[in-house]
Amino acid sequence: MIFEHPDRKTADMDEISADVLIVGGGMAAGWAAVAAAKTGAAVVVADKGFMGTSGVTATAGPNHWWVPPDAGRREAAVRKRLETAFGLADPTWMARIIDITWRSIPELEPWYPFSGDGQGGVYRSGLRGPEYLRALRHYATSLGVRILDHHPVLELLARPDGSIGGAAGHDRLADRPWRARAGAVILATGGCAFRSGLLGSYSNTGDGYLMGVEAGAELSGMEFCIAYSISPAWLSTRTLPYTGARFFDAAGRQLDTPGWDRPREYLCSLAAAFRSGPVYADLHEAPRELPGVIREIQPATVAAFERRGLDMFRDRFEVKLFGEGTIRGTGGLRIADACCATSVPGLFAAGDAATREHIAGATSGGGAQNAAWALSSGVLSGQAASSAAARRSHSDRQSRLLSMGGAGLHPTGAVRPVDRKAVVQTAQAEILDPDKALWRSEAKLSMSAKWLEDAWEDVCGSLRGEGLDAVAARETAAMAATARWCNAAALARKESRGMHIREDYPGQDTDWSRRLITGGLETVYTQREEAPVSELAL
Amino acid sequence: MIEILATRCTACNTCVSACPDHVFDVGSPGELPLIARPDQCQTCFLCELYCPQDAIYVAVGDPDAIPRSALDSDPVGRIRHDYGWDGGTDDPLRYFWKLGPLLRQGVEISSARYALLLQAGKENGLREDGAPADAQAP
Ligand SMILES: Cc1cc2nc3c(=O)[nH]c(=O)nc-3n(C[C@H](O)[C@H](O)[C@H](O)COP(=O)(O)OP(=O)(O)OC[C@H]3O[C@@H](n4cnc5c(N)ncnc54)[C@H](O)[C@@H]3O)c2cc1C
Ligand code: SF4
Ligand code: SF4
């Protein structure tokens, strides 16, 4: 039974205590919980939604970077990805991530219905979202992890020395606030797609970035937030059916769209086509076997058409590009050591909430690396957070805790109504509009900075949500803040690299073979990482 | 547009928990859940997957969603069945491994199509970017 009536919850719900508190309920959170619990730590997971359906993992079916433990093959896999990482990835991290992924997935055997791989073996590299998270939930629970669904975290709590010692949030089903004390906290809150409608991303509003920065953490790679997926105009689905699609304009003329082997040209050509009107997809040339199996592989994709009375393989349908922000973009909380710690003691980051530059560099890492990263950074942070908690003294664990949350909770000026929709629309327009994102320039980015600054001032100065409404207010604040950091980083990186293309700086510049740190609340700062990437290697 | 079928719903409130976006609230004791925040619905169908009674239907594409009755076959319960969560299939993930190969086949199809187009363009005196072969570089 998954529903626990709020009235029947135990009275101690408001004061929760744990060695490791994990914020989030996707695959990074799940693997972090498992890893921490295996060390014997008392683990609590606080998810905004339901751990099993929330986040982008649940609606996806992630394929993991999957390389057997053969030295030659692993080296080749690392080399291949290094070639497309534009100098910002690190081979040592890559090798570790591959290894942790390979060793972890088989642990799900008791809870996940693994099936064949078509060659007489077991297929383990890809897992379907709902079953994957159901399995992780069971695995974590079997190890004693306590899961708090519908317990969005609103802010981090710090000890007087600045280290993180807990979090506070709102229990949305019982409509009451809660607080947790913890030895260490992991942010596994996913990326931010600015409510673009991207499948599964409604709750991924960048809360972890905002909470992290408020606590003193830094971000890295926020300029790498340019990723889109094509879907029917009315609903984002997974993209499997569309890789072979032909595209047409409103007059029925076929567009000369480049193939999926040229991702940027493909995207630019579609973005240009959308400027002159609606674009339609036609799947008559899809792989022949696809119509027979798609329903079993991705039931939700079929439902998106069937429930509109359409036959996806016969009827031409209007499409749209859905922005993916930092979800399939790469940026996130900066990692300061080899175990997913942020620069703030007691605070760790995993999955899309953390930067993925270590393994993906200036590219997305989509289609294998991302899931492997979410899994492995989860495992690493879970283990490290447990050790960090064990090192805390008894008096540390009892210490006074200070609220770190600002925007949306404690405005700097008088509380006034803020047009939240307009704020989110500004973030979407400035960061996701393909015309701005795919062809960046000083002029466009400076103009965006102005709009984003205005939106942030409004939010920071006047927005306040109370009770349940604090959740929505914080989401608005987090999206505004995230957009501001993405834009500032894009403005600062005066070169083109990977997915970040500047019209005014079209070449890649060796001076910029460094990661770019961003952060700050009142004013945003950007700063090049002091050491070039090779020297950052472990 | 979300519909809870009163004839099937047992008010177990599973959907209230299972929805990741807090669309539902618990109703009065013994009553159906309330569809309290439909504007937060991301149309992920996961409430349908978790509802043990097949008592929820999430229509697609507001504001012009098509009523259930206008569809060729009744979609209620279809999601749970297709995922194999209704126990109707022994091995619901038997084709899941094909995801990668089919994705790659699609990529090859669109890539080959464009390569042909470029080829034809060259034969007609066009450059790779579609401009005439003797056009000046920008
Ligand atoms: C359509 C799609 C297909 C993909 N396919 C692939 C693939 O084939 N291969 C691959 O490698 N990668 C793929 N990816 C990327 C991959 O799915 C992600 O990198 C991975 O799932 C991220 O996991 P996560 O746990 O970090 O984030 P998520 O799964 O998004 O989880 C974030 C969690 O944080 C919670 N949360 C947010 N804010 C708060 C808060 N304030 N308090 C508490 N909880 C909060 C949310 O409820 C959610 O549970 C795909 C992504 C998409 C969108
Ligand atoms: S899960 Fe189904 S049966 Fe249970 S309350 Fe929701 S709609 Fe009713
Ligand atoms: S479709 Fe998804 S978001 Fe909408 S009500 Fe159901 S579970 Fe919630």
PDB file of C-alpha atoms and ligand atoms in Angstrom, chain A residues 22-30 46-65 132-133 151-155 172 178 188-191 198-201 203-208 211 229 236-239 324 327-328 350-354 356 365-375 377 471 474-475, chain B residues 20-21 99, ligand 1:
ATOM      1  CA  ILE A  22      18.904  12.829   0.480  1.00  0.00           C
ATOM      2  CA  VAL A  23      16.924  15.491  -1.329  1.00  0.00           C
ATOM      3  CA  GLY A  24      15.232  14.118  -4.447  1.00  0.00           C
ATOM      4  CA  GLY A  25      13.618  10.876  -5.558  1.00  0.00           C
ATOM      5  CA  GLY A  26      15.040  10.014  -8.969  1.00  0.00           C
ATOM      6  CA  MET A  27      17.768   7.558  -9.868  1.00  0.00           C
ATOM      7  CA  ALA A  28      20.589   9.607  -8.353  1.00  0.00           C
ATOM      8  CA  ALA A  29      18.704   9.836  -5.056  1.00  0.00           C
ATOM      9  CA  GLY A  30      17.850   6.135  -5.170  1.00  0.00           C
ATOM     10  CA  ALA A  46      12.822  13.490   1.024  1.00  0.00           C
ATOM     11  CA  ASP A  47      11.239  13.772  -2.401  1.00  0.00           C
ATOM     12  CA  LYS A  48       9.085  16.536  -3.774  1.00  0.00           C
ATOM     13  CA  GLY A  49       6.928  13.942  -5.513  1.00  0.00           C
ATOM     14  CA  PHE A  50       6.618  10.183  -5.178  1.00  0.00           C
ATOM     15  CA  MET A  51       9.873   8.254  -5.347  1.00  0.00           C
ATOM     16  CA  GLY A  52       8.904   5.974  -8.201  1.00  0.00           C
ATOM     17  CA  THR A  53       7.194   8.440 -10.519  1.00  0.00           C
ATOM     18  CA  SER A  54       8.952  11.750  -9.954  1.00  0.00           C
ATOM     19  CA  GLY A  55      11.798  13.193 -11.997  1.00  0.00           C
ATOM     20  CA  VAL A  56      12.880  12.537 -15.545  1.00  0.00           C
ATOM     21  CA  THR A  57      14.188   9.041 -14.838  1.00  0.00           C
ATOM     22  CA  ALA A  58      10.677   7.779 -14.129  1.00  0.00           C
ATOM     23  CA  THR A  59       9.260   8.747 -17.495  1.00  0.00           C
ATOM     24  CA  ALA A  60      12.400   7.823 -19.444  1.00  0.00           C
ATOM     25  CA  GLY A  61      14.036   4.455 -19.939  1.00  0.00           C
ATOM     26  CA  PRO A  62      17.626   5.329 -19.530  1.00  0.00           C
ATOM     27  CA  ASN A  63      20.308   3.395 -21.283  1.00  0.00           C
ATOM     28  CA  HIS A  64      23.557   3.416 -19.254  1.00  0.00           C
ATOM     29  CA  TRP A  65      27.158   3.691 -20.367  1.00  0.00           C
ATOM     30  CA  TYR A 132      13.654   1.089 -12.550  1.00  0.00           C
ATOM     31  CA  LEU A 133      12.462   3.446  -9.834  1.00  0.00           C
ATOM     32  CA  HIS A 151       8.074  16.253   1.194  1.00  0.00           C
ATOM     33  CA  PRO A 152       9.608  18.980  -0.989  1.00  0.00           C
ATOM     34  CA  VAL A 153      12.657  20.561   0.592  1.00  0.00           C
ATOM     35  CA  LEU A 154      12.484  24.333   0.734  1.00  0.00           C
ATOM     36  CA  GLU A 155      15.843  25.231   2.214  1.00  0.00           C
ATOM     37  CA  ARG A 172       2.289  18.685   1.003  1.00  0.00           C
ATOM     38  CA  TRP A 178       8.856  19.663   8.580  1.00  0.00           C
ATOM     39  CA  ALA A 188      19.826  14.974  -5.982  1.00  0.00           C
ATOM     40  CA  THR A 189      17.143  17.330  -7.213  1.00  0.00           C
ATOM     41  CA  GLY A 190      17.703  16.808 -10.941  1.00  0.00           C
ATOM     42  CA  GLY A 191      18.332  19.424 -13.611  1.00  0.00           C
ATOM     43  CA  LEU A 198       9.777  18.207 -21.329  1.00  0.00           C
ATOM     44  CA  LEU A 199       8.621  14.746 -20.340  1.00  0.00           C
ATOM     45  CA  GLY A 200       8.828  14.196 -16.585  1.00  0.00           C
ATOM     46  CA  SER A 201      10.421  17.540 -15.802  1.00  0.00           C
ATOM     47  CA  SER A 203       9.151  19.270 -10.694  1.00  0.00           C
ATOM     48  CA  ASN A 204      12.716  19.802 -11.865  1.00  0.00           C
ATOM     49  CA  THR A 205      12.869  23.520 -11.321  1.00  0.00           C
ATOM     50  CA  GLY A 206      16.472  23.948 -10.228  1.00  0.00           C
ATOM     51  CA  ASP A 207      15.662  23.965  -6.494  1.00  0.00           C
ATOM     52  CA  GLY A 208      18.925  22.203  -5.648  1.00  0.00           C
ATOM     53  CA  MET A 211      19.539  25.849  -2.156  1.00  0.00           C
ATOM     54  CA  SER A 229      14.117  17.050 -27.981  1.00  0.00           C
ATOM     55  CA  SER A 236       6.694  15.640 -25.013  1.00  0.00           C
ATOM     56  CA  THR A 237       7.414  11.936 -25.461  1.00  0.00           C
ATOM     57  CA  ARG A 238      10.565   9.885 -25.737  1.00  0.00           C
ATOM     58  CA  THR A 239      12.265  10.412 -29.076  1.00  0.00           C
ATOM     59  CA  GLU A 324      15.898  20.424 -21.853  1.00  0.00           C
ATOM     60  CA  ILE A 327      18.668  18.099 -17.770  1.00  0.00           C
ATOM     61  CA  ARG A 328      20.299  16.910 -20.934  1.00  0.00           C
ATOM     62  CA  ALA A 350      24.554  13.866  -7.493  1.00  0.00           C
ATOM     63  CA  GLY A 351      22.907  13.257 -10.853  1.00  0.00           C
ATOM     64  CA  ASP A 352      21.630  16.112 -12.988  1.00  0.00           C
ATOM     65  CA  ALA A 353      21.854  18.396  -9.942  1.00  0.00           C
ATOM     66  CA  ALA A 354      25.646  18.128 -10.176  1.00  0.00           C
ATOM     67  CA  ARG A 356      28.406  16.309 -15.517  1.00  0.00           C
ATOM     68  CA  GLY A 365      26.519  12.956 -22.662  1.00  0.00           C
ATOM     69  CA  GLY A 366      23.010  11.986 -23.691  1.00  0.00           C
ATOM     70  CA  GLY A 367      22.025   8.443 -24.421  1.00  0.00           C
ATOM     71  CA  ALA A 368      24.279   6.583 -21.951  1.00  0.00           C
ATOM     72  CA  GLN A 369      26.637   8.813 -19.980  1.00  0.00           C
ATOM     73  CA  ASN A 370      23.906  10.753 -18.212  1.00  0.00           C
ATOM     74  CA  ALA A 371      22.306   7.764 -16.573  1.00  0.00           C
ATOM     75  CA  ALA A 372      25.702   6.282 -15.696  1.00  0.00           C
ATOM     76  CA  TRP A 373      26.586   9.602 -14.118  1.00  0.00           C
ATOM     77  CA  ALA A 374      23.366   9.800 -12.107  1.00  0.00           C
ATOM     78  CA  LEU A 375      23.908   6.259 -10.852  1.00  0.00           C
ATOM     79  CA  SER A 377      27.566  10.069  -8.601  1.00  0.00           C
ATOM     80  CA  VAL A 471       6.771  25.271  -2.641  1.00  0.00           C
ATOM     81  CA  ARG A 474      10.547  28.556  -4.300  1.00  0.00           C
ATOM     82  CA  GLU A 475      10.163  26.856  -7.667  1.00  0.00           C
TER      83      GLU A 475
ATOM     84  CA  PRO B  20       4.586  13.233  -8.858  1.00  0.00           C
ATOM     85  CA  ASP B  21       3.073  16.670  -9.347  1.00  0.00           C
ATOM     86  CA  LEU B  99      15.311   0.345 -28.096  1.00  0.00           C
TER      87      LEU B  99
HETATM   88  C1  LIG C   1      13.237  11.859 -22.164  1.00  0.00           C
HETATM   89  C2  LIG C   1      14.581  11.580 -21.580  1.00  0.00           C
HETATM   90  C3  LIG C   1      15.281  10.443 -21.967  1.00  0.00           C
HETATM   91  C4  LIG C   1      16.533  10.156 -21.436  1.00  0.00           C
HETATM   92  N1  LIG C   1      17.199   9.043 -21.854  1.00  0.00           N
HETATM   93  C5  LIG C   1      18.457   8.800 -21.410  1.00  0.00           C
HETATM   94  C6  LIG C   1      19.213   7.676 -21.851  1.00  0.00           C
HETATM   95  O1  LIG C   1      18.745   6.852 -22.633  1.00  0.00           O
HETATM   96  N2  LIG C   1      20.483   7.521 -21.368  1.00  0.00           N
HETATM   97  C7  LIG C   1      21.025   8.396 -20.481  1.00  0.00           C
HETATM   98  O2  LIG C   1      22.172   8.216 -20.094  1.00  0.00           O
HETATM   99  N3  LIG C   1      20.329   9.437 -20.028  1.00  0.00           N
HETATM  100  C8  LIG C   1      19.078   9.669 -20.471  1.00  0.00           C
HETATM  101  N4  LIG C   1      18.387  10.765 -20.016  1.00  0.00           N
HETATM  102  C9  LIG C   1      18.971  11.531 -18.935  1.00  0.00           C
HETATM  103  C10 LIG C   1      18.779  10.769 -17.611  1.00  0.00           C
HETATM  104  O3  LIG C   1      17.463  10.279 -17.574  1.00  0.00           O
HETATM  105  C11 LIG C   1      19.028  11.690 -16.436  1.00  0.00           C
HETATM  106  O4  LIG C   1      20.348  12.152 -16.502  1.00  0.00           O
HETATM  107  C12 LIG C   1      18.808  10.998 -15.083  1.00  0.00           C
HETATM  108  O5  LIG C   1      17.578  10.349 -15.064  1.00  0.00           O
HETATM  109  C13 LIG C   1      18.888  12.004 -13.969  1.00  0.00           C
HETATM  110  O6  LIG C   1      18.535  11.448 -12.744  1.00  0.00           O
HETATM  111  P1  LIG C   1      18.398  12.377 -11.472  1.00  0.00           P
HETATM  112  O7  LIG C   1      18.065  11.472 -10.340  1.00  0.00           O
HETATM  113  O8  LIG C   1      19.563  13.254 -11.339  1.00  0.00           O
HETATM  114  O9  LIG C   1      17.165  13.346 -11.787  1.00  0.00           O
HETATM  115  P2  LIG C   1      15.585  13.081 -11.803  1.00  0.00           P
HETATM  116  O10 LIG C   1      15.257  11.679 -12.134  1.00  0.00           O
HETATM  117  O11 LIG C   1      15.008  14.145 -12.640  1.00  0.00           O
HETATM  118  O12 LIG C   1      15.153  13.285 -10.297  1.00  0.00           O
HETATM  119  C14 LIG C   1      15.071  14.540  -9.686  1.00  0.00           C
HETATM  120  C15 LIG C   1      14.297  14.360  -8.401  1.00  0.00           C
HETATM  121  O13 LIG C   1      14.416  15.500  -7.572  1.00  0.00           O
HETATM  122  C16 LIG C   1      13.174  15.721  -6.940  1.00  0.00           C
HETATM  123  N5  LIG C   1      13.169  17.116  -6.481  1.00  0.00           N
HETATM  124  C17 LIG C   1      13.289  18.238  -7.230  1.00  0.00           C
HETATM  125  N6  LIG C   1      13.231  19.329  -6.424  1.00  0.00           N
HETATM  126  C18 LIG C   1      13.084  18.877  -5.153  1.00  0.00           C
HETATM  127  C19 LIG C   1      12.956  19.511  -3.883  1.00  0.00           C
HETATM  128  N7  LIG C   1      12.957  20.838  -3.772  1.00  0.00           N
HETATM  129  N8  LIG C   1      12.806  18.730  -2.780  1.00  0.00           N
HETATM  130  C20 LIG C   1      12.783  17.375  -2.880  1.00  0.00           C
HETATM  131  N9  LIG C   1      12.898  16.729  -4.071  1.00  0.00           N
HETATM  132  C21 LIG C   1      13.045  17.474  -5.182  1.00  0.00           C
HETATM  133  C22 LIG C   1      12.158  15.363  -7.987  1.00  0.00           C
HETATM  134  O14 LIG C   1      10.905  15.081  -7.417  1.00  0.00           O
HETATM  135  C23 LIG C   1      12.811  14.122  -8.594  1.00  0.00           C
HETATM  136  O15 LIG C   1      12.467  12.987  -7.851  1.00  0.00           O
HETATM  137  C24 LIG C   1      17.108  11.052 -20.514  1.00  0.00           C
HETATM  138  C25 LIG C   1      16.413  12.195 -20.114  1.00  0.00           C
HETATM  139  C26 LIG C   1      15.162  12.473 -20.637  1.00  0.00           C
HETATM  140  C27 LIG C   1      14.450  13.710 -20.205  1.00  0.00           C
END
